[in-house]
Amino acid sequence: TVRIWDYTQDACINVLSGHTAPVRGLMWNPEIPYLLISGSWDYTIRVWDTRDGTCLDTVYDHGADVYGLTCHPSRPFTMASCSRDSTVRLWSLTPLINPLQINILADRCWDEIIGNTDRAVESGAPPLLCGKVSRDIKQEVEKLTGNPRGKKLRWFSECFSPPGGSKNLWDLVAVIKGQDDSLLPQNYCKGIMHMKHLIRFRMSKAQELTTVKMSKFGGGIGAPSKEERLKEAAEIHLRLGQIQRYCELMVELGEWDKALSVAPGVSMKYWRKLMQRRADQLIQEENDDVIPYCIAIGDVKKLVSFFTSRGQLKEALLVAQAACEGNIQVSPLSTSGPSNSGGNNTDDYNELLHKVSKELAEWYFQDGHAVLAACCHLAVENIELAMANLIRGNELELAISVGTVLGESAAQATHYALELLARKCMTVTTWDLAADLLMMIPDNKLQLVKLCAFYPGCIAEINDLHEKCNLPDVEECMRLAETIQADGDIFEIIKYYLLSTEPEKALPIGIQYVKEQLCGSDWTLDSVCPYLDLLSYIRTERLVLHKCSEFRNELLILCGYIGALLAIRRQYNSIVPALYEYTSQLLKRREVSVPLKIEQLSEELDAWRACTQLNRPTDELPCTPPSEAQRMVYSILVSRIQEEPLKGMVGPDYVTGSNLPSHSDVHISCLTGLRIQGPVFFLEDGKSAVSLNDALMWAKVNPFSPLGTGIRLNPF
C-alpha cells in the first residue's frame, strides 16, 4: 500500500491499494498537486488521484522491480523510471490532463488553466496547473504586448511535450514566421536547421575547427618489379609529352593523385572524366575519400546518392543545400550532369534538397519520431508534410498549436487535426471542449451537427448543446426532417433526423441511399462516404437497440467495406486485409440485404494484393504477376477510390514509441495475429488488443470497433 498523511492532523487520510509487492519509488507531480506516481517490486507503475484514492493508470512495461521515479525539471509531465530490468524508461503524463491542453488551445481564461492547490485538490475539480513552471509561463505571457497567443501556445506546448524535437519544431516555426535570427537559442545549430541557416551555421563550425590544423601523410614500401617497369614506362611517356598515356599507366598503378595532377594538360574534359572514374571507384569501395572528387567536378547527385545509400541523410541534406546556394559549381566544360543553365541547376538542386529532406523525415517517422520528421519538412518550408507527420504521429495538440501559429498555410491540416481531437473529447466529461475545438474551424456546421447527433445526454442537455452550436432544438429538427423529406434532399433528411428525438429514423433512409449507389457502376468513395460518415454519428444507445439490429448490421458492413477502400486510398496496408475480413465475417454471421458478396470481397482483396506487390518486391519470394482478371478488378477499385484530398495523410501512422521493445506482457493483435510492438490499444471488451497505430488507422477509415458491437472506436 501507499499511505497519504496529513501532518497537521497527525493522521493517515488515505490508503492507496493495488500494488502486490513492496512500493520502492514515489513521486508527486510538481504541477498537479493530487497526482502521485508509485513504482513497485510487482513490476508496475501506478498513477493515483490522491483525492479519492483512484488508480488512474497502471503501466506494465517494466520487466522487473521498479526502483526509482523522477520528473523532468522543466517539463513536469515527462517522468523517468528505472528498474532492475536494466532499463530507464521515459513516460508522458499529458494524456491524464488532456482537458487542460484543450483549454489552452481553445484560449480559455487563466482560471480554467492555472489555480492554487486548495482549488485543485477539491473532489471532482478539473485538473489545474499549480506549479512553478506554469506560473512562470503565465508571468511571461502577461508581460507580452500585442497578441501573445503564439508565445503562449509554444511555451505550454514545450511544457507538456516530452523531449524529442518539440523545441526544435517551435524554433523552425519561429524562423518561418520571420523571427530575428539573433533570438534563436544557442543549441539551435545542434538540431534540424532551416535550409537558410544550414550552410551558415556549418561554415561557422568549420571556422572554429580550423584553429587546429591537421596534415595527412602517406608512404609506401618497395614496389614489385612489375610496378617498377610500369613506372619507368610512364616516366618515358611523360617526357615524350604523351600525358594521357602517362595518366592511364598511373591509374593502373593506383597512383590516382599523380594522374589527376597532370590530367588538365590533356584537357579539362579529360580531367573531369578521370575524376568521375575515380569517384565511381571510391563509391564502390564505400570510401569517404569520394567526397572531394564529387565536389570538385560538381557531381552533386552522385554525392547525395552516396550519402543516402549509407544512411547519412543529414550529410546528404547539407550537400544538397550547399548546391542550392551555389556553393558547388559545375564545370562549364562538362558534358554530363545537370544542365549548364543556372536556373535549371537551381531547380534540380532544389528538387534534390526536398527529396533528401523527405527521406530523412521518413526515416525519423518510421523510427517513431514524428516531431523530428516534422522538423525535417519545416526546415525546407514544406508545411503540408510537416503537419501531416504530426497528425499521423497522433501529436494532435502539437499539430493544432503549430498550425494555429503558422496560419493559412497550415489551415487545412489544422482543421483536420481539430476534428480528430474533437473526436477524442467526445466522452462524458469533455463535450463542451469538443464543441470549442470545432468552433475554431471556419466552416464548422457539419462537424457541429455530428457532435450534437452523437451527444448522449437528456433532451434538456442536448438542447443546450444545440443552442451553443447554433442549431435548432430537437423538436424543431424533427419537424425540419419531416418537411425536407417531401423535397427529397437525402443528406439534409439524415442530418435533421439524427439531431431529432428519433435519430434511428435516419438509418433506413441513409442506408437505402448508399445501397442504391453501390448497385450502380459509376459510384465513387466521395459519393457515399459523407452519408456513411454522418450516419455513424447516431447515438450509440440508439444504434444498439434491438429494433435497429438489421440496420445496425447493414451500417457496420457498409462502413467496413468503404473503410477497406479508404485504407487502400491512404495506403494503410497493415489493416486492409483485416477490414475485408471484418466485413466478410459480418456478412457470414448476420442476416442482411446489402449489394455485397463474400466472393466479391475475396476477389478485390486478392486483386489488391497481387497488383500492389509489384511495388514491394522481396528477396524471399518472387512476385507472381497479377492475372488479367485481377488487373481489371483492381482498375475498377482505383477508379472508385480516386485520390486522397489530404495528400500528406497518405501512408501508415507511427506514434511515439512504435519501435520500442514490446510490452513486458505479450499482447497479440486481434487484427493481424502478430505480437504487438510499441503502444497497445485495448478494445471495449477489455481483452482484445490491437497496436495503437492500427487502432488509429482503423478509426480514421471505419469509426466502428473491429469487434462488430456498433461502439465507436476512440484511440485518439
XYZ file of C-alpha atoms in Angstrom:
716
model
C 0.000 0.000 0.000
C 0.805 3.691 -0.234
C -0.424 5.852 2.640
C -1.137 9.594 2.440
C -0.538 11.536 5.683
C -1.663 14.962 6.840
C 0.922 16.090 9.366
C -1.261 18.975 10.526
C -3.751 16.388 11.747
C -1.103 13.766 12.552
C -3.276 11.226 10.723
C -3.387 8.972 7.662
C -6.028 10.437 5.332
C -5.934 7.883 2.506
C -4.649 4.414 1.698
C -3.853 3.582 -1.931
C -4.254 -0.145 -2.510
C -3.384 -2.009 -5.680
C 0.299 -2.931 -5.656
C 1.033 -6.591 -4.898
C 4.628 -6.151 -3.714
C 6.666 -3.534 -1.793
C 6.499 0.015 -3.175
C 10.008 1.342 -3.796
C 9.522 4.644 -5.690
C 7.185 7.612 -5.148
C 6.892 10.931 -6.950
C 4.439 13.812 -6.635
C 3.782 15.650 -9.879
C 5.056 19.248 -9.424
C 2.131 20.784 -11.377
C -0.933 18.687 -10.452
C -0.928 18.502 -6.628
C -3.135 15.412 -6.315
C -1.221 13.323 -8.872
C 1.037 10.710 -7.266
C 3.114 8.121 -9.140
C 4.319 4.936 -7.434
C 6.742 2.219 -8.586
C 6.733 -1.244 -7.077
C 8.560 -4.555 -6.965
C 5.454 -6.029 -8.658
C 6.991 -4.612 -11.912
C 4.277 -1.941 -12.273
C 3.990 1.831 -12.117
C 0.667 3.253 -10.893
C -0.698 6.767 -11.221
C -3.039 7.838 -8.421
C -5.607 10.576 -7.823
C -4.983 11.022 -4.113
C -8.210 12.988 -3.639
C -10.301 9.822 -3.731
C -7.646 7.102 -3.977
C -8.459 6.208 -7.589
C -5.797 4.461 -9.661
C -5.859 6.429 -12.938
C -3.441 4.211 -14.850
C -1.240 1.143 -14.426
C 1.871 0.613 -16.548
C 3.214 -2.907 -17.008
C 6.100 -2.220 -19.390
C 8.994 -2.877 -16.996
C 10.080 -6.493 -16.814
C 11.356 -6.385 -13.214
C 11.190 -4.387 -9.934
C 10.710 -0.646 -10.392
C 13.209 1.190 -8.196
C 13.087 4.919 -8.831
C 10.941 7.689 -10.335
C 11.810 11.282 -11.187
C 10.404 14.221 -13.093
C 11.986 16.422 -15.799
C 12.929 19.809 -14.264
C 11.328 21.994 -16.969
C 8.818 19.531 -18.494
C 6.734 18.488 -15.470
C 4.662 15.948 -17.415
C 7.693 13.941 -18.532
C 8.892 11.409 -15.966
C 11.567 8.716 -15.920
C 11.572 5.334 -14.208
C 14.387 2.865 -13.582
C 14.096 -0.841 -12.969
C 16.014 -3.996 -12.189
C 15.301 -4.990 -15.819
C 18.308 -2.696 -16.596
C 16.229 -0.085 -18.470
C 15.412 3.553 -17.870
C 12.114 4.497 -19.483
C 10.638 7.904 -20.253
C 6.880 8.474 -19.888
C 4.467 11.237 -20.809
C 1.711 12.073 -18.306
C -0.104 14.514 -20.612
C -2.952 12.092 -21.536
C -4.059 12.318 -17.896
C -4.593 16.078 -18.082
C -5.876 16.336 -21.656
C -8.706 18.819 -20.865
C -6.048 21.302 -19.716
C -4.297 21.196 -23.084
C -7.579 21.755 -24.887
C -8.461 24.682 -22.583
C -5.182 26.275 -23.707
C -5.837 25.526 -27.404
C -9.354 26.968 -27.075
C -7.831 30.112 -25.472
C -9.902 29.851 -22.317
C -9.327 32.151 -19.344
C -6.432 31.634 -16.911
C -8.805 30.448 -14.127
C -9.515 27.292 -16.164
C -5.804 26.611 -16.654
C -3.909 27.743 -13.543
C -5.135 27.691 -9.955
C -3.998 27.244 -6.372
C -3.566 23.954 -4.549
C -6.750 24.327 -2.480
C -8.889 24.608 -5.636
C -7.073 21.819 -7.439
C -7.441 19.236 -4.653
C -11.189 19.729 -4.258
C -13.009 16.485 -5.024
C -14.189 16.354 -8.648
C -12.393 19.569 -9.653
C -10.935 19.579 -13.185
C -7.121 19.462 -13.424
C -5.409 22.811 -12.819
C -1.721 23.702 -13.055
C -0.321 24.793 -9.704
C 3.450 24.573 -10.090
C 6.360 26.895 -10.743
C 6.697 26.119 -14.482
C 3.104 27.134 -15.249
C 3.267 30.232 -13.026
C 6.443 31.346 -14.810
C 4.741 30.882 -18.203
C 1.761 32.955 -17.065
C 4.035 35.765 -15.835
C 5.957 35.809 -19.135
C 2.758 35.819 -21.205
C 1.322 38.722 -19.196
C 4.484 40.750 -19.869
C 3.982 40.449 -23.647
C 2.357 43.215 -25.665
C 0.139 42.703 -28.706
C -1.214 39.211 -29.379
C 0.586 36.769 -27.040
C -1.232 33.624 -28.212
C 1.635 32.275 -30.331
C 4.119 32.500 -27.450
C 1.554 31.061 -25.021
C 0.936 28.044 -27.279
C 4.670 27.485 -27.705
C 5.563 27.696 -24.018
C 2.749 25.439 -22.874
C 3.434 23.027 -25.739
C 7.063 22.709 -24.600
C 5.860 22.283 -21.013
C 3.540 19.400 -21.944
C 5.656 17.702 -24.639
C 8.396 15.219 -23.785
C 11.957 15.909 -25.024
C 12.336 14.721 -28.596
C 12.106 17.586 -31.013
C 9.262 19.869 -29.860
C 11.673 22.741 -29.047
C 13.378 22.250 -32.428
C 9.957 22.297 -34.113
C 8.992 25.596 -32.485
C 12.356 27.172 -33.414
C 11.623 26.304 -37.060
C 8.105 27.727 -36.776
C 9.618 30.972 -35.420
C 12.047 31.138 -38.369
C 9.214 30.624 -40.867
C 7.196 33.359 -39.132
C 10.125 35.773 -39.593
C 11.694 35.887 -36.126
C 15.089 37.645 -35.977
C 17.929 35.089 -36.161
C 19.648 36.688 -33.173
C 16.790 35.408 -30.977
C 17.448 31.759 -31.849
C 18.818 29.717 -28.916
C 22.481 28.689 -28.838
C 21.679 24.992 -29.264
C 19.563 25.622 -32.397
C 22.503 24.570 -34.610
C 22.609 21.157 -32.905
C 19.152 20.198 -34.168
C 17.469 20.234 -37.570
C 18.060 23.722 -39.006
C 16.062 25.711 -41.522
C 17.576 25.491 -45.009
C 18.616 29.158 -44.968
C 20.748 28.575 -41.845
C 22.241 25.192 -42.664
C 25.289 26.432 -44.597
C 25.920 29.485 -42.425
C 25.972 27.557 -39.153
C 28.048 24.690 -40.533
C 30.520 27.192 -42.003
C 30.823 28.822 -38.614
C 31.502 25.411 -37.090
C 34.193 24.767 -39.707
C 35.899 28.076 -38.878
C 36.037 27.070 -35.233
C 37.664 23.798 -36.144
C 40.321 25.430 -38.348
C 42.088 26.666 -35.246
C 43.672 23.222 -35.145
C 45.480 22.424 -38.417
C 45.885 18.808 -39.360
C 48.063 17.169 -42.056
C 47.766 13.792 -43.654
C 50.920 11.942 -44.633
C 51.242 8.751 -46.535
C 54.092 6.469 -47.572
C 54.801 3.125 -49.103
C 57.239 0.222 -49.337
C 59.299 -1.039 -52.213
C 57.115 -1.919 -55.169
C 57.249 -5.217 -57.064
C 59.320 -5.306 -60.243
C 56.254 -5.221 -62.488
C 55.202 -1.933 -60.930
C 58.686 -0.545 -61.307
C 58.608 -1.326 -65.043
C 55.223 0.349 -65.454
C 56.508 3.404 -63.571
C 59.542 3.597 -65.819
C 57.313 3.348 -68.908
C 55.056 6.058 -67.563
C 58.011 8.398 -66.967
C 59.149 7.877 -70.569
C 55.650 8.678 -71.904
C 55.597 11.818 -69.793
C 58.943 13.016 -71.159
C 57.695 12.361 -74.684
C 54.704 14.599 -73.969
C 52.214 11.694 -74.083
C 50.377 12.909 -70.975
C 47.200 10.854 -71.449
C 49.171 7.603 -71.708
C 51.122 8.584 -68.578
C 47.837 9.190 -66.729
C 46.371 5.825 -67.743
C 49.508 3.997 -66.533
C 49.420 5.898 -63.226
C 45.756 4.896 -62.821
C 46.694 1.271 -63.481
C 49.344 1.585 -60.746
C 46.751 3.068 -58.389
C 48.552 6.432 -58.200
C 45.479 8.477 -58.916
C 46.826 11.698 -57.418
C 49.746 11.824 -59.900
C 47.425 11.056 -62.817
C 44.923 13.727 -61.799
C 47.617 16.349 -61.178
C 48.716 16.345 -64.829
C 45.388 15.369 -66.500
C 44.460 19.047 -67.201
C 47.490 19.039 -69.539
C 45.422 16.794 -71.836
C 42.174 18.758 -71.432
C 39.724 19.801 -68.728
C 37.261 17.417 -70.284
C 39.704 14.503 -69.806
C 40.497 15.611 -66.215
C 36.806 15.636 -65.381
C 36.301 12.203 -66.936
C 39.212 10.864 -64.875
C 37.781 12.447 -61.717
C 34.461 10.735 -62.389
C 36.184 7.377 -62.840
C 37.986 7.850 -59.515
C 34.746 8.859 -57.802
C 32.952 5.783 -59.154
C 35.737 3.544 -57.870
C 35.662 5.101 -54.389
C 31.859 4.803 -54.250
C 32.146 1.083 -54.997
C 34.651 0.843 -52.144
C 32.326 2.937 -49.905
C 35.299 5.179 -49.239
C 34.777 8.646 -47.734
C 37.578 9.965 -49.959
C 34.989 10.229 -52.744
C 33.652 13.474 -51.259
C 36.298 15.936 -52.586
C 36.190 14.330 -56.049
C 32.424 14.775 -56.397
C 32.616 18.329 -55.033
C 35.440 19.264 -57.433
C 33.526 18.167 -60.529
C 30.174 19.404 -59.191
C 28.548 15.959 -59.289
C 26.089 16.735 -56.509
C 23.619 13.994 -57.374
C 26.291 11.302 -57.193
C 27.482 12.542 -53.788
C 23.949 12.849 -52.412
C 23.224 9.324 -53.659
C 26.429 8.104 -51.948
C 25.461 9.619 -48.590
C 21.850 8.446 -48.891
C 22.887 4.856 -49.649
C 24.919 4.860 -46.420
C 22.080 6.337 -44.362
C 23.999 9.604 -43.876
C 20.927 11.658 -44.679
C 21.984 14.749 -42.749
C 25.209 14.889 -44.776
C 23.202 14.446 -47.998
C 20.950 17.308 -46.903
C 23.940 19.584 -46.257
C 25.430 18.921 -49.721
C 22.075 19.481 -51.437
C 21.601 22.791 -49.602
C 25.154 23.916 -50.495
C 24.357 23.210 -54.159
C 21.088 25.165 -53.886
C 23.014 28.170 -52.581
C 25.504 27.984 -55.465
C 28.489 26.905 -53.366
C 29.139 23.869 -55.587
C 29.861 24.780 -59.203
C 29.502 22.562 -62.253
C 32.397 22.869 -64.697
C 31.310 24.816 -67.809
C 33.143 22.215 -69.932
C 31.076 19.353 -68.560
C 29.196 17.161 -70.967
C 27.181 15.350 -68.335
C 25.341 16.123 -65.121
C 22.779 18.875 -64.669
C 22.084 21.387 -67.388
C 24.504 24.291 -67.665
C 21.663 26.756 -67.338
C 21.903 28.295 -63.881
C 18.148 28.379 -63.465
C 17.792 24.702 -64.268
C 20.650 23.829 -61.898
C 18.874 25.624 -59.094
C 15.631 23.802 -59.843
C 17.417 20.441 -59.999
C 19.212 21.019 -56.719
C 16.103 22.372 -55.010
C 14.243 19.231 -56.031
C 17.166 17.173 -54.733
C 17.115 19.074 -51.412
C 13.408 18.373 -50.918
C 13.879 14.732 -51.873
C 16.651 14.204 -49.306
C 14.720 16.113 -46.655
C 11.726 13.873 -47.316
C 13.868 10.734 -46.974
C 15.318 11.948 -43.667
C 11.831 12.789 -42.425
C 10.563 9.343 -43.409
C 13.461 7.722 -41.531
C 12.608 9.666 -38.358
C 8.884 8.996 -38.805
C 9.224 5.235 -39.193
C 11.504 5.238 -36.156
C 8.614 6.661 -34.117
C 9.868 10.284 -34.015
C 7.034 12.183 -35.701
C 8.110 15.549 -34.249
C 11.643 15.275 -35.685
C 10.143 14.182 -39.014
C 8.018 17.341 -38.976
C 11.174 19.369 -38.240
C 12.786 18.000 -41.427
C 9.842 19.185 -43.515
C 9.641 22.575 -41.792
C 13.379 23.075 -42.438
C 12.589 23.239 -46.172
C 9.252 25.001 -45.521
C 7.126 22.039 -46.575
C 4.362 22.892 -44.127
C 1.837 20.435 -45.575
C 4.034 17.388 -44.923
C 5.214 18.722 -41.538
C 1.607 18.976 -40.342
C 0.780 15.577 -41.867
C 3.628 13.907 -39.937
C 2.431 15.395 -36.650
C -1.126 14.189 -37.307
C -0.030 10.724 -38.481
C 2.109 10.502 -35.322
C -1.033 11.384 -33.264
C 0.627 14.564 -31.969
C -2.734 16.331 -32.378
C -2.353 19.039 -29.724
C 1.095 19.954 -31.040
C -0.190 19.964 -34.642
C -3.011 22.351 -33.724
C -0.665 24.645 -31.769
C 1.843 24.805 -34.636
C -0.884 25.115 -37.273
C -2.547 27.962 -35.378
C 0.725 29.915 -35.317
C 1.581 29.181 -38.974
C -1.882 30.350 -40.057
C -3.363 29.989 -43.529
C -0.569 27.836 -44.978
C -1.412 25.085 -42.466
C -5.173 25.711 -42.253
C -6.447 22.544 -43.967
C -4.330 20.201 -41.837
C -5.112 22.199 -38.666
C -8.840 21.799 -39.301
C -8.422 18.041 -39.782
C -6.414 17.798 -36.534
C -9.167 19.765 -34.748
C -11.752 17.258 -35.996
C -9.703 14.311 -34.705
C -9.058 15.967 -31.341
C -12.773 16.778 -31.043
C -13.496 13.064 -31.561
C -11.104 12.358 -28.681
C -13.146 14.729 -26.500
C -16.481 13.044 -27.301
C -16.601 11.447 -23.869
C -18.760 12.002 -20.816
C -16.882 14.944 -19.316
C -15.429 16.899 -22.242
C -18.251 17.515 -24.747
C -18.073 21.283 -24.303
C -14.343 21.138 -25.124
C -15.151 19.204 -28.313
C -17.578 21.977 -29.292
C -14.970 24.656 -28.557
C -12.447 22.878 -30.781
C -14.884 22.529 -33.677
C -15.789 26.201 -33.393
C -12.165 27.006 -34.248
C -12.873 25.599 -37.758
C -14.326 28.331 -40.018
C -16.761 26.108 -41.973
C -17.827 24.001 -38.995
C -21.582 23.449 -39.314
C -21.391 19.793 -40.392
C -18.826 18.957 -37.684
C -21.074 20.538 -35.030
C -24.042 18.557 -36.387
C -22.074 15.310 -35.914
C -21.099 16.327 -32.372
C -24.692 17.109 -31.385
C -26.015 13.954 -33.093
C -23.656 11.765 -31.039
C -24.214 13.577 -27.699
C -25.862 11.091 -25.277
C -27.446 13.478 -22.713
C -31.074 14.063 -21.788
C -33.318 16.237 -24.006
C -32.589 19.409 -21.995
C -28.809 18.843 -22.151
C -28.972 18.075 -25.875
C -30.926 21.273 -26.496
C -28.335 23.253 -24.518
C -25.588 21.864 -26.753
C -27.704 22.613 -29.862
C -28.049 26.206 -28.685
C -24.293 26.511 -28.108
C -23.707 25.151 -31.627
C -26.367 27.448 -33.139
C -28.604 24.544 -34.186
C -32.422 24.160 -33.810
C -33.746 22.240 -30.775
C -34.581 18.550 -31.152
C -38.316 19.093 -31.717
C -37.649 21.659 -34.457
C -35.120 19.272 -36.051
C -37.839 16.595 -36.160
C -40.206 18.976 -37.927
C -37.488 20.058 -40.377
C -36.643 16.408 -41.197
C -40.279 15.607 -41.953
C -40.653 18.766 -44.059
C -37.468 18.176 -46.071
C -38.383 14.500 -46.623
C -41.059 15.682 -49.063
C -38.372 17.516 -51.096
C -36.015 14.542 -51.244
C -32.660 16.057 -50.090
C -31.343 12.828 -48.543
C -28.337 14.329 -46.779
C -30.424 17.053 -45.073
C -33.082 14.498 -44.072
C -30.435 12.293 -42.436
C -28.891 15.290 -40.709
C -32.086 16.555 -39.100
C -33.351 13.107 -38.128
C -30.039 12.431 -36.348
C -30.493 15.699 -34.426
C -34.110 14.875 -33.525
C -35.785 12.870 -30.774
C -35.869 9.792 -33.072
C -32.422 9.591 -34.702
C -32.948 5.936 -35.684
C -35.306 7.158 -38.445
C -32.207 8.334 -40.329
C -30.858 4.776 -40.646
C -33.242 3.256 -43.250
C -33.152 6.417 -45.389
C -29.364 6.779 -45.400
C -28.593 3.060 -45.747
C -31.067 2.633 -48.612
C -29.447 5.568 -50.444
C -25.941 4.094 -50.029
C -27.124 0.645 -51.174
C -28.674 2.188 -54.299
C -25.376 3.933 -55.022
C -23.403 0.684 -54.652
C -25.777 -1.068 -57.054
C -24.711 1.359 -59.791
C -21.487 1.078 -61.768
C -20.185 4.643 -61.525
C -20.173 5.257 -57.764
C -17.036 6.563 -56.014
C -15.882 6.820 -52.407
C -16.629 10.521 -52.380
C -20.247 9.874 -53.404
C -21.013 7.547 -50.455
C -18.529 8.436 -47.680
C -20.276 11.638 -46.500
C -23.543 9.718 -45.945
C -21.966 6.812 -44.056
C -19.782 9.164 -42.015
C -22.837 11.178 -40.966
C -24.870 8.038 -40.142
C -22.001 6.711 -37.991
C -22.599 9.564 -35.515
C -26.005 8.196 -34.444
C -26.074 7.934 -30.650
C -24.670 4.564 -29.575
C -27.549 3.755 -27.206
C -29.996 4.119 -30.138
C -27.864 2.160 -32.600
C -27.612 -0.872 -30.278
C -31.396 -1.078 -29.729
C -32.875 -4.442 -30.755
C -35.298 -2.818 -33.187
C -32.285 -1.308 -35.040
C -30.341 -4.582 -35.286
C -30.924 -5.081 -39.037
C -29.976 -1.510 -39.897
C -27.048 -1.641 -37.445
C -25.661 -4.755 -39.133
C -26.011 -3.185 -42.582
C -24.359 0.038 -41.394
C -21.420 -1.887 -39.881
C -20.941 -3.920 -43.080
C -21.101 -0.865 -45.345
C -18.708 1.085 -43.099
C -16.340 -1.905 -43.036
C -16.290 -2.211 -46.830
C -15.937 1.508 -47.508
C -13.317 1.619 -44.722
C -11.290 -1.032 -46.589
C -11.357 1.108 -49.741
C -10.381 4.211 -47.746
C -7.499 2.230 -46.224
C -6.308 1.336 -49.741
C -6.554 5.023 -50.702
C -4.489 6.060 -47.694
C -2.073 3.114 -48.032
C -2.925 1.727 -44.577
C -1.684 -1.625 -45.871
C -1.490 -3.339 -42.472
C -5.264 -3.093 -41.881
C -6.663 -3.560 -45.414
C -6.876 -7.395 -45.085
C -8.372 -7.041 -41.583
C -11.111 -4.682 -42.838
C -12.028 -7.051 -45.667
C -12.065 -9.998 -43.231
C -14.183 -7.996 -40.737
C -16.724 -7.202 -43.475
C -16.779 -10.817 -44.702
C -17.358 -12.161 -41.185
C -20.268 -9.768 -40.638
C -21.775 -10.855 -43.969
C -21.475 -14.534 -42.955
C -22.922 -14.196 -39.474
C -25.710 -11.656 -39.875
C -28.879 -11.594 -41.954
C -28.605 -8.522 -44.143
C -29.569 -7.295 -47.576
C -26.613 -5.382 -48.996
C -25.205 -5.336 -52.576
C -22.002 -7.069 -51.447
C -20.938 -10.708 -51.771
C -18.219 -12.539 -49.861
C -16.780 -13.755 -53.179
C -16.556 -10.150 -54.421
C -14.670 -9.091 -51.280
C -12.263 -12.008 -51.672
C -11.627 -11.134 -55.339
C -10.970 -7.473 -54.506
C -8.549 -8.342 -51.695
C -6.641 -10.812 -53.909
C -6.503 -8.249 -56.742
C -5.192 -5.566 -54.356
C -2.525 -7.894 -53.011
C -1.453 -9.038 -56.480
C -1.299 -5.562 -58.016
C 0.416 -3.809 -55.112
C 3.062 -6.497 -54.500
C 4.794 -5.227 -57.680
C 5.753 -2.125 -55.724
C 7.215 -4.153 -52.875
C 9.491 -6.872 -54.258
C 11.176 -9.102 -51.690
C 14.176 -11.409 -51.809
C 12.289 -14.194 -50.054
C 9.532 -14.841 -52.572
C 9.407 -13.967 -56.254
C 6.459 -11.825 -57.284
C 3.697 -13.577 -59.197
C 2.356 -11.146 -61.794
C -1.368 -10.378 -61.400
C -3.750 -12.055 -63.804
C -5.712 -10.064 -66.359
C -8.878 -10.534 -64.295
C -7.097 -9.189 -61.189
C -5.844 -6.180 -63.131
C -9.418 -5.478 -64.227
C -10.809 -5.751 -60.674
C -8.044 -3.526 -59.319
C -8.522 -0.884 -62.029
C -12.234 -0.665 -61.084
C -11.210 -0.301 -57.422
C -8.784 2.511 -58.263
C -11.427 4.344 -60.306
C -13.790 4.226 -57.317
C -11.180 5.125 -54.725
C -9.761 8.208 -56.522
C -7.094 10.419 -54.882
C -6.874 11.303 -51.215
C -7.774 15.023 -50.864
C -5.322 15.420 -47.955
C -2.273 14.157 -49.863
C 0.112 14.400 -46.920
C -2.025 11.941 -44.934
C -1.217 9.046 -47.276
C 0.872 6.388 -45.525
C 0.666 4.463 -42.246
C 0.556 6.044 -38.788
C 3.533 5.682 -36.419
C 3.095 7.006 -32.888
C 5.934 7.773 -30.488
C 7.374 4.542 -29.147
C 6.247 2.383 -32.094
C 9.689 0.775 -32.362
C 10.405 0.444 -28.652
C 10.718 -3.085 -27.204
C 7.439 -4.935 -26.836
C 5.323 -4.683 -23.704
C 6.537 -6.961 -20.872
C 3.140 -8.710 -21.143
C 2.790 -10.318 -24.568
C -0.239 -8.986 -26.466
C -1.384 -10.493 -29.752
C -3.234 -8.239 -32.188
C -6.774 -9.415 -32.899
C -6.407 -7.849 -36.381
C -3.145 -9.398 -37.571
C -2.492 -12.293 -35.159
C 1.020 -10.922 -34.602
C 2.717 -9.821 -31.377
C 2.194 -6.108 -30.815
C 5.296 -3.912 -30.682
C 5.011 -0.459 -29.140
C 1.848 1.048 -27.565
C -1.155 -1.271 -27.152
C -4.830 -0.271 -27.505
C -7.488 -2.413 -25.791
C -10.936 -2.695 -27.343
C -14.226 -2.325 -25.468
C -14.261 -5.917 -24.125
C -11.089 -5.131 -22.160
C -9.344 -8.233 -23.562
C -8.935 -7.837 -27.323
C -5.891 -5.749 -28.197
C -4.509 -4.059 -31.296
C -1.482 -1.854 -31.789
C -2.202 1.834 -31.247
C -1.013 2.503 -34.815
C -3.574 0.069 -36.256
C -6.308 1.429 -33.960
C -5.677 4.993 -35.165
C -5.697 3.987 -38.829
C -8.843 1.881 -38.346
C -10.696 4.744 -36.621
C -9.804 7.144 -39.433
C -11.393 4.931 -42.102
C -14.042 2.993 -40.131
C -15.432 4.608 -36.964
C -16.813 1.350 -35.516
C -14.942 -1.151 -33.357
C -13.373 -4.252 -35.009
C -15.461 -6.374 -32.605
C -18.648 -5.541 -34.546
C -20.527 -4.249 -31.492
C -21.580 -0.935 -33.011
C -19.492 1.006 -30.486
C -17.330 3.772 -31.927
C -13.567 3.458 -31.668
C -11.767 6.368 -29.985
C -7.986 5.765 -29.835
C -7.005 9.415 -30.317
